[in-house]
Coordinates of C-alpha atoms and ligand atoms in Angstrom, one line a residue:
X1 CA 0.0 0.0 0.0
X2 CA 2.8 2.6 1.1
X3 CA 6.0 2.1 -0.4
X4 CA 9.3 4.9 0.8
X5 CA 12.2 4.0 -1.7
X6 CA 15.4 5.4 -0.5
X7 CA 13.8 8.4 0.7
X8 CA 16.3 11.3 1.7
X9 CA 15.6 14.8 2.8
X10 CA 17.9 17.4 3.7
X11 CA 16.2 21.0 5.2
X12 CA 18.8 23.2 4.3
X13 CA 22.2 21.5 5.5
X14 CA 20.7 19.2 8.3
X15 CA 19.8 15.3 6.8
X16 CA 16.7 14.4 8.5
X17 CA 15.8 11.7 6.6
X18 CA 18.2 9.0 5.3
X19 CA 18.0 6.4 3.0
X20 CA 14.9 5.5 4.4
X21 CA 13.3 2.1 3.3
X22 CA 10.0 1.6 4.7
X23 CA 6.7 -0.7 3.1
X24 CA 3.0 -0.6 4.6
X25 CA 1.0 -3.6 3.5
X26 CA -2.6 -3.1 3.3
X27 CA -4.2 -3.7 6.5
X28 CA -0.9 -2.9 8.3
X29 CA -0.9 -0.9 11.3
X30 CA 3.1 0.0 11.4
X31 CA 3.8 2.2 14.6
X32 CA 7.0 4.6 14.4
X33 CA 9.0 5.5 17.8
X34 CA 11.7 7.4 18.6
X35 CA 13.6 10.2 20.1
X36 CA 12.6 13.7 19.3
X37 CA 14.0 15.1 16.3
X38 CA 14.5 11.7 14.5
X39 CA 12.3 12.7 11.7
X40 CA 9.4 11.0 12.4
X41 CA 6.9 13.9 11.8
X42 CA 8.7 14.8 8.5
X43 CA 8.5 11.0 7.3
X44 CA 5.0 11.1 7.7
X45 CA 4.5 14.8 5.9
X46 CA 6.2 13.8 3.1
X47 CA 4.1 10.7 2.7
X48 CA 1.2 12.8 1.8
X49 CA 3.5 15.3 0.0
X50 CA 3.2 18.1 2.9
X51 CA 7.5 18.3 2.0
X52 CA 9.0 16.9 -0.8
X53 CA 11.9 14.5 -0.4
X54 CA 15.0 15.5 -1.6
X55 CA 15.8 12.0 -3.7
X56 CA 13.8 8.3 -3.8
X57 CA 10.7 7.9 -4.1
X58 CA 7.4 7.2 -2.0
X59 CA 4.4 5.3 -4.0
X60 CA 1.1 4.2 -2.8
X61 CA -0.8 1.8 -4.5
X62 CA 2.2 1.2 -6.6
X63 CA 1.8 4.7 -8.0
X64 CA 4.1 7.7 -7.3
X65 CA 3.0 10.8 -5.1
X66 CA 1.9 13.2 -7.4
X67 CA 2.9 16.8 -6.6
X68 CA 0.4 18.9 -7.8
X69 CA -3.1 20.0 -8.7
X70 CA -6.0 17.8 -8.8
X71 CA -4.0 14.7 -8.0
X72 CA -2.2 16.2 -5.1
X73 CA -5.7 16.8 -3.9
X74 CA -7.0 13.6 -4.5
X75 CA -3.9 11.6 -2.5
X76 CA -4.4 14.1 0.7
X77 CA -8.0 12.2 0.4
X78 CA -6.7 9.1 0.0
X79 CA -4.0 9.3 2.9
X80 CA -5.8 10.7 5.7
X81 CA -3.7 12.3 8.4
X82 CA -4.4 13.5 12.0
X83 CA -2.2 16.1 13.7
X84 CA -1.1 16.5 17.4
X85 CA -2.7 20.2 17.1
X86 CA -6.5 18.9 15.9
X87 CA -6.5 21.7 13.3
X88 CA -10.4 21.3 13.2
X89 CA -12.2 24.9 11.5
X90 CA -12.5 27.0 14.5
X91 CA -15.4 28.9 12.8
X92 CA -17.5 25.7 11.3
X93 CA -19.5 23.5 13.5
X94 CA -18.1 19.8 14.0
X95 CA -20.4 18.2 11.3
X96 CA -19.2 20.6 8.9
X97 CA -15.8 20.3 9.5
X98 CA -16.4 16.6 8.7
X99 CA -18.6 17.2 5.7
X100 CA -16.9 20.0 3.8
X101 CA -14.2 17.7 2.7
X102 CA -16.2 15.6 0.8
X103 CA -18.5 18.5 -0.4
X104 CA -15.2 20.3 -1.8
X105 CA -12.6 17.9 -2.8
X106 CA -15.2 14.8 -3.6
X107 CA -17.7 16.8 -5.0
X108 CA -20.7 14.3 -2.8
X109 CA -23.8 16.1 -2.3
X110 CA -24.1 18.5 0.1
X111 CA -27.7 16.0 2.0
X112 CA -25.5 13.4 1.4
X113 CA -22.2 14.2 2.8
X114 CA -23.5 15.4 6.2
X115 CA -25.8 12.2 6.5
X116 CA -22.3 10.1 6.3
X117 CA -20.8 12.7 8.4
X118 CA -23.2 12.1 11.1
X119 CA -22.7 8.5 11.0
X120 CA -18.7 9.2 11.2
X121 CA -19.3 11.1 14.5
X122 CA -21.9 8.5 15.8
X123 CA -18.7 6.0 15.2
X124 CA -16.1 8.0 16.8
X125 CA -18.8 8.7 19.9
X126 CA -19.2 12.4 19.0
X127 CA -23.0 12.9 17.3
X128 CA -24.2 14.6 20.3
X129 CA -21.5 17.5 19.0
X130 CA -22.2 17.6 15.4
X131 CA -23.7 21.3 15.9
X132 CA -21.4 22.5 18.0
X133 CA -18.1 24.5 17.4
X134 CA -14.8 22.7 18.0
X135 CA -13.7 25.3 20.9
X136 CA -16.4 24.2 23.1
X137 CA -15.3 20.1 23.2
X138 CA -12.6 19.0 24.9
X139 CA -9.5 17.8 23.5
X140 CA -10.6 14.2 23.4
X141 CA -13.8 15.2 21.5
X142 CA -12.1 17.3 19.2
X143 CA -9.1 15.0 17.9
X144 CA -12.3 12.4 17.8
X145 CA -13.4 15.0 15.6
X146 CA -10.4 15.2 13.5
X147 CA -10.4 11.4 12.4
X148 CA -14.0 11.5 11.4
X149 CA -13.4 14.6 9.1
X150 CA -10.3 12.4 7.7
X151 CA -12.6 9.1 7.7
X152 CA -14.9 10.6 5.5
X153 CA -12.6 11.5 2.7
X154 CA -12.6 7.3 2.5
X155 CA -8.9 7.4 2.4
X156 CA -7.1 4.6 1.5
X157 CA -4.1 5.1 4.5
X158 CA -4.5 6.8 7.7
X159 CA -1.4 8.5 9.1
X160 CA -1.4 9.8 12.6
X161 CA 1.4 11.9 13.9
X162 CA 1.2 12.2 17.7
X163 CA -2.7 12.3 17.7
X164 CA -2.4 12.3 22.0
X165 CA 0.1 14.4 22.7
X166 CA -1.7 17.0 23.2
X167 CA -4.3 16.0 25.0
X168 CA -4.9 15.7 29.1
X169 CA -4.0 12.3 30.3
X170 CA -8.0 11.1 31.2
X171 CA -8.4 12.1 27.0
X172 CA -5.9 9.8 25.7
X173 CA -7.7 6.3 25.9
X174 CA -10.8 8.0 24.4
X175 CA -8.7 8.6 21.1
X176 CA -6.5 5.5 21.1
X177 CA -9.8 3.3 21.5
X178 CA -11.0 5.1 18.2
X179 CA -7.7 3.7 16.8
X180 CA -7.5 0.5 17.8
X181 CA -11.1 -0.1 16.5
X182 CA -10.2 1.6 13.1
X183 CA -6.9 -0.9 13.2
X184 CA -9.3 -4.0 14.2
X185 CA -11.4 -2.9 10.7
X186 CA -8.7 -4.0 9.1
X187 CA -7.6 -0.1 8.0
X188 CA -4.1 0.7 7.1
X189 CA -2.1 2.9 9.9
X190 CA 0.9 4.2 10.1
X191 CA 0.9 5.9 14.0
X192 CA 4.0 7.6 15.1
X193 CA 3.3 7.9 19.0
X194 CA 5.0 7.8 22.6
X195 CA 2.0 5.9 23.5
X196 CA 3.8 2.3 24.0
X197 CA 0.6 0.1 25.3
X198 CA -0.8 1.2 22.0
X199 CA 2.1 -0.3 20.2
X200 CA 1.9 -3.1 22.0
X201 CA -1.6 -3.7 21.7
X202 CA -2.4 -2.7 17.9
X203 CA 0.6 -2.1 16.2
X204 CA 1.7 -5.2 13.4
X205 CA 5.3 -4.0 13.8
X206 CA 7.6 -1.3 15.4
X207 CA 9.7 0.6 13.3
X208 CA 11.9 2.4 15.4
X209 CA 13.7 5.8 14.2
X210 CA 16.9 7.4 15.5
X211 CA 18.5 10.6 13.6
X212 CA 16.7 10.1 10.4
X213 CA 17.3 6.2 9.8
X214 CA 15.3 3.6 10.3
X215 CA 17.4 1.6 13.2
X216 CA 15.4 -1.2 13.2
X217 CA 12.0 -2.5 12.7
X218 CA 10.5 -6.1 14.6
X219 CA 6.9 -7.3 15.8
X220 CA 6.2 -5.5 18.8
X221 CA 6.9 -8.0 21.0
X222 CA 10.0 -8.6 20.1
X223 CA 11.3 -4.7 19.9
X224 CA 9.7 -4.3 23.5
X225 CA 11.5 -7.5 24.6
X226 CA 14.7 -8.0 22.9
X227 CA 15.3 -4.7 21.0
X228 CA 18.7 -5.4 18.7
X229 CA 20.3 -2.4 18.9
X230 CA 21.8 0.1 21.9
X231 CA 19.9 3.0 20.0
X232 CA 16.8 1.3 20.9
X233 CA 17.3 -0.3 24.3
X234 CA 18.7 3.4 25.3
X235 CA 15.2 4.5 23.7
X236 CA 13.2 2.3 25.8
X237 CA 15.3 2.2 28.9
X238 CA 13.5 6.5 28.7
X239 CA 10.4 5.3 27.6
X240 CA 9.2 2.5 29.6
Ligands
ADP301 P1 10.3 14.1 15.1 O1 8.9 14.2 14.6 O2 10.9 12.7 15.2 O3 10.5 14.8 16.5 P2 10.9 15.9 12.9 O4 10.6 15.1 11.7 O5 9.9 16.9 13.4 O6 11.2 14.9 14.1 O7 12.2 16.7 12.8 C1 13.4 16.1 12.3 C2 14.5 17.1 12.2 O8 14.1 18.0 11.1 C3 14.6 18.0 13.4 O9 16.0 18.3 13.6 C4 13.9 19.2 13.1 O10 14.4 20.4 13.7 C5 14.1 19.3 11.6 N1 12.9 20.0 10.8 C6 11.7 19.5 10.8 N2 10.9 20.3 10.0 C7 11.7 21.3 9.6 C8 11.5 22.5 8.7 N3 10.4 22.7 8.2 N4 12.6 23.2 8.5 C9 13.8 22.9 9.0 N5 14.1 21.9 9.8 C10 13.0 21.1 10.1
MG302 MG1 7.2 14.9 15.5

């Protein structure tokens, strides 16, 4: 489903990410760990072209990332992603936050996308929102939120870059349970997160980044067990 052929990118002298290899089957939830500043963020921003790379290639579906126009706009559909920061429409009510994307960039009808849009919030546990605006839910509610509006572009890949960071501590199982029912459907993740029980519980396999590479990449049981590398057990010996 996602394939990152040696995938480099520099921002101005610093090499954030190298020769990365990385392939997402279909169905695949891949969870990515690491220290800060190991390019985590900017692996997943250039998977739905939010940076270029600087050389290789990223392809999904077997074709490459376009990098413009209507095709650019119809992979950001395809590869859903959900930010720390919600980045929900401050000024539209949740329903419409979840509906415009398909009304825009989809072209459904206006009856029809907020019917499916209700039906996204009923499945994150949000319809009692819908008319509400996204500064009067909590954090919990809003991220919630925030993967319905990308559910209901039907993308293909969901990419999640912190997604609980952010929130209060009593929010985060709120949003992880959301995940782990969208991996359990069988939906292709890629979840960069400090949130290691999730790993454990939902992730197919660890990859685990350190200073732009891709140190090393196991089933989750065996990265949380026997980790093969110092990078990593130094990692976990922080994180655990
Ligand atoms: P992570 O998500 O693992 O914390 P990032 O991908 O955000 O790491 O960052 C990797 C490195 O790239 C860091 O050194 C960061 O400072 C740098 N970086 C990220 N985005 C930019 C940018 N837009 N311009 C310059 N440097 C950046
Ligand atoms: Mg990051």
């Amino acid at each position: 489903m996602i394939e990152v052929l040696g995938a480099n990118k520099y921002f101005g002298e610093a090499h954030v990410l190298r020769d990365i290899d990385l392939t997402v089957e279909s169905g695949e939830v891949v969870v990515v760990v690491g220290p800060s500043g190991s390019g985590k963020s900017t692996l997943c921003r250039t998977i739905n072209r939010l940076e270029s790379l600087s050389s290789g290639e990223i392809r999904i579906d077997g074709a490459p990332l376009p990098s413009e126009g209507k095709a650019l706009a119809r992979l950001r559909a395809q590869v859903g992603m959900v930010f720390q920061s919600f980045n929900l429409f401050g000024h539209r009510t949740i329903l419409d936050n979840v509906a415009l994307g398909p009304v825009h960039v989809t072209k459904v009808q206006k009856a029809r996308a907020r019917k499916d849009g209700l039906e996204l919030l009923e499945r994150v546990g949000i319809a009692d929102q819908a008319d509400k605006y996204p500064a009067q839910l909590s954090g919990g509610q809003q991220q919630r939120a925030a993967i319905a509006r990308a559910l209901a572009m039907r993308p293909k890949v969901m990419l999640f870059d912190e997604p609980t960071s952010a929130l209060d501590p009593e929010m985060v199982n709120e949003v992880l349970d959301v995940m782990t029912e969208l991996a359990r459907e069988g939906m292709t993740m890629v979840v960069v997160t400090h949130e290691m029980g999730f790993a454990r519980r939902a992730a197919n396999r660890v990859v685990f980044m350190d200073a732009g590479q891709i140190v090393e990449q196991d089933t989750p049981d065996a990265f949380f067990t026997r980790p093969s590398s110092d990078r990593a057990r130094d990692f976990l010996s922080k994180v655990l």
